[in-house]
Amino acid sequence: MTQPIRVRMAPSPTGDLHVGNARTALCNYLMARRVGGAFILRVEDTDAQRSDASHEEGIYEGLRWLGLDWDEGPDVGGPFGPYRQSERQDIYREAVQQLLASEQAYYDYTTADERAAEREQQRAEGRPPRYSGLGRRFTAAEIAERKSAGVIPAVRFRSEPSPVQFDDIVLGNIRVGPDEVDDFVIARGDGSALYNMAVVVDDEHMRISHVVRGKDHVSNTFRQVLLYEALGWMPPAFAHLPLVVNRRRQKFSSRDGAQWVGEYRTQGYLPEALVNFLVFLGWAPGDEREIFSLDELVQEFRLERVNRADAVFDPQRLDHFNGVWIRRLDLNDLAERAWSYAAQGGLDLRSDQRPYFAAALELEYERLSHLNRTAELMDFFFDDDLDPDMGQVRFRRHSAAETASALERVVALVDETDPFDDPTLEAAMRTLAADLNWRAGDLFMPVRIAVTGRRATPPLFATMEVLGRQRCRDRLRRALVGLAKLAAA
RNA sequence: GGGGCAUUCGUCUAGCGGCCUAGGACACCGCCCUCUCAAGGCGGAGAUCGCGGGUUCGAAUCCCGCAUGCCCUACCA
């Protein structure tokens, strides 16, 4: 007797995939996948003014990147289409007609000015601004007069004074007093349906079993519940998620960091990390585990455990998850993903360098916090004209001249060491340091700078092994030239 | 103005009447590891559980007020 679980994500294409919407989509997806239900994508573009078809593709891309695949939608079709509200107006019109016919809705011939005046007066009297049903009270003659004056009526739902309530999986039972819901508009003057009407009709027609969406929709839910009742339909189960907010605890917007999922992608975040981070905004498993893959979340996530309080988006915590997930990837996977970021970051990569790239990346990846930093982290592996700035050395215990003669011996060592690998190089260099009577670190740092051009790098000898004998030799020679200048100065 | 909802370390959270002198994680600080930087390990600081009343032998947990915040209050979604 239990109906199949069907959930939906219903973005309006007024922008790319917003992080808040991404979280909503994630919760819906997890719900559906856990029980083998259907995850439906429906585009809510009834506001032609603000909707833009180009954003649709951005939303798809964002969802796909996150790994949230859908079963029905405008692009893949499905048994209850079309899945774009702009293409469903006939269906809405029919429902509107039904409400008109049963006198649960009426044509409202008031003008915008009249309604504004009413609101203003209510506000002046300190009363809540609520549409009083002005349009219900016109006589037939008044209506005829307004018609001929060119007033185009909107369709309003006839809301009778009675309390409205519904049960919410996250928030519990929610109710509102008898005078709170006024006669709201369900269809514009041009006949097109408004949001509240369209969602109800769509959720019914698409057999949506659970409406999982942001908390900002709770007040709409009262209107929707009324519409279900009027149309003789059973409302779905509702679950309203807490909002993702900024540090000032307001709705998350562009000023608070990247707003669109695509931006996180270009900033080098892993979809795994964003998913993991987002799910913890309002949910926790109840034990102390924190790292979850999408598949694991499908098993663990329960709407019943979702919090009611809004959650602040903390970019530092996202960064942490990103690092964790980068370190979790296996090398081939990471190399695959980092390659294009590296190319975009300006690294001059030839496709035959993939093994070299992977070997270098293996040394760097615990230092890699964001994929888009790949190039800046690894550029010295690929710059064959590297001209190390030896001025970075702190010539405290050993002068530039002494350092130069030590590096001469390192050049010789680089030529002789065989095999040219991490342990052999390390042993040889330590022996050299001992010969010189230098502290090992005092020798390694100038070599590091000579060979990589920087003070912070992966372990030196592993780095040298990857760079190879030739590069190391060339760079050391060049460093020697620079050192000579420093020694002379 | 009205309504709805919320309120545990700076942040994400655990907690569902005694296990809490409130646990974990991020960020922060210190130490260790160490050729640098990371990563990792260990430790520290950080929450009188928004405030005030109750109920109870006992409350972060239940009830009532208040405060604050957020969302909605469109012929937007």
Coordinates of C-alpha atoms (C1' of nucleotides) in Angstrom, one line a residue, chain A residues 12 44 46-47 50 115 126 129 175-176 188-189 194-195 216 219-220 249 280-282 284 288 290 305 307-308 312 320 366-367 430 444 448 455 457 459-460, chain B residues 1-16 23-28 34-40 69-77:
Chain A
S12 CA 13.9 28.3 -11.4
E44 CA 10.1 26.4 -12.7
T46 CA 6.7 30.5 -15.0
D47 CA 8.3 33.9 -14.5
R50 CA 13.4 36.4 -14.8
R115 CA -4.8 47.0 -3.9
G126 CA -1.1 49.2 12.1
P129 CA -1.4 44.0 5.1
R175 CA -0.2 25.7 11.9
V176 CA -1.4 29.1 11.3
R188 CA -2.2 36.2 -13.9
G189 CA -4.3 38.4 -16.0
L194 CA 1.6 31.5 -10.6
Y195 CA 4.1 29.6 -8.6
D216 CA 11.8 29.8 2.9
S219 CA 4.5 30.1 4.3
N220 CA 3.8 29.1 0.8
R249 CA 23.0 34.7 9.4
F280 CA 26.7 18.6 7.2
L281 CA 24.9 21.9 6.9
G282 CA 21.9 20.8 9.0
A284 CA 24.9 14.8 11.2
E288 CA 31.5 11.1 15.2
E290 CA 32.5 13.1 9.2
R305 CA 17.9 13.7 11.5
N307 CA 18.2 20.1 12.1
R308 CA 15.8 23.0 12.3
V312 CA 26.3 29.2 8.4
H320 CA 39.2 21.2 5.1
E366 CA 49.2 16.4 0.3
R367 CA 50.1 20.0 -0.2
R430 CA 74.3 13.2 3.9
F444 CA 69.9 20.8 1.6
R448 CA 66.6 22.8 -2.8
R455 CA 62.1 27.2 -0.2
T457 CA 58.9 21.9 -1.7
P459 CA 61.0 16.1 0.2
L460 CA 64.2 17.1 -1.7
Chain B
rG1 C1' 3.0 45.6 11.6
rG2 C1' 1.4 40.3 11.2
rG3 C1' 2.6 35.2 10.9
rG4 C1' 5.8 30.9 10.9
rC5 C1' 10.3 28.9 12.5
rA6 C1' 14.7 28.9 15.2
rU7 C1' 18.5 29.8 19.4
rU8 C1' 24.7 24.1 22.4
rC9 C1' 32.4 26.6 21.8
rG10 C1' 33.9 32.0 16.4
rU11 C1' 31.8 28.1 12.7
rC12 C1' 29.6 22.9 11.5
rU13 C1' 27.6 19.7 14.9
rA14 C1' 26.7 15.4 19.1
rG15 C1' 23.2 15.5 22.9
rC16 C1' 16.7 13.4 23.0
rG23 C1' 31.6 15.0 23.1
rG24 C1' 33.7 15.5 17.9
rA25 C1' 35.3 18.5 13.6
rC26 C1' 37.1 23.3 11.3
rA27 C1' 39.8 27.5 12.5
rC28 C1' 43.4 29.2 16.4
rU34 C1' 61.3 16.4 10.2
rC35 C1' 66.1 18.3 4.8
rU36 C1' 61.9 22.9 3.9
rC37 C1' 56.6 23.0 3.3
rA38 C1' 52.8 20.1 4.0
rA39 C1' 50.5 15.8 5.9
rG40 C1' 50.2 13.2 10.5
rG69 C1' 17.6 36.3 14.5
rC70 C1' 15.8 34.4 10.0
rC71 C1' 12.0 33.4 6.3
rC72 C1' 7.3 34.7 4.2
rU73 C1' 3.8 38.7 3.9
rA74 C1' 3.9 40.3 -5.0
rC75 C1' -0.5 39.3 -11.1
rC76 C1' 8.5 36.4 -8.0
rA77 C1' 9.9 31.5 -7.4

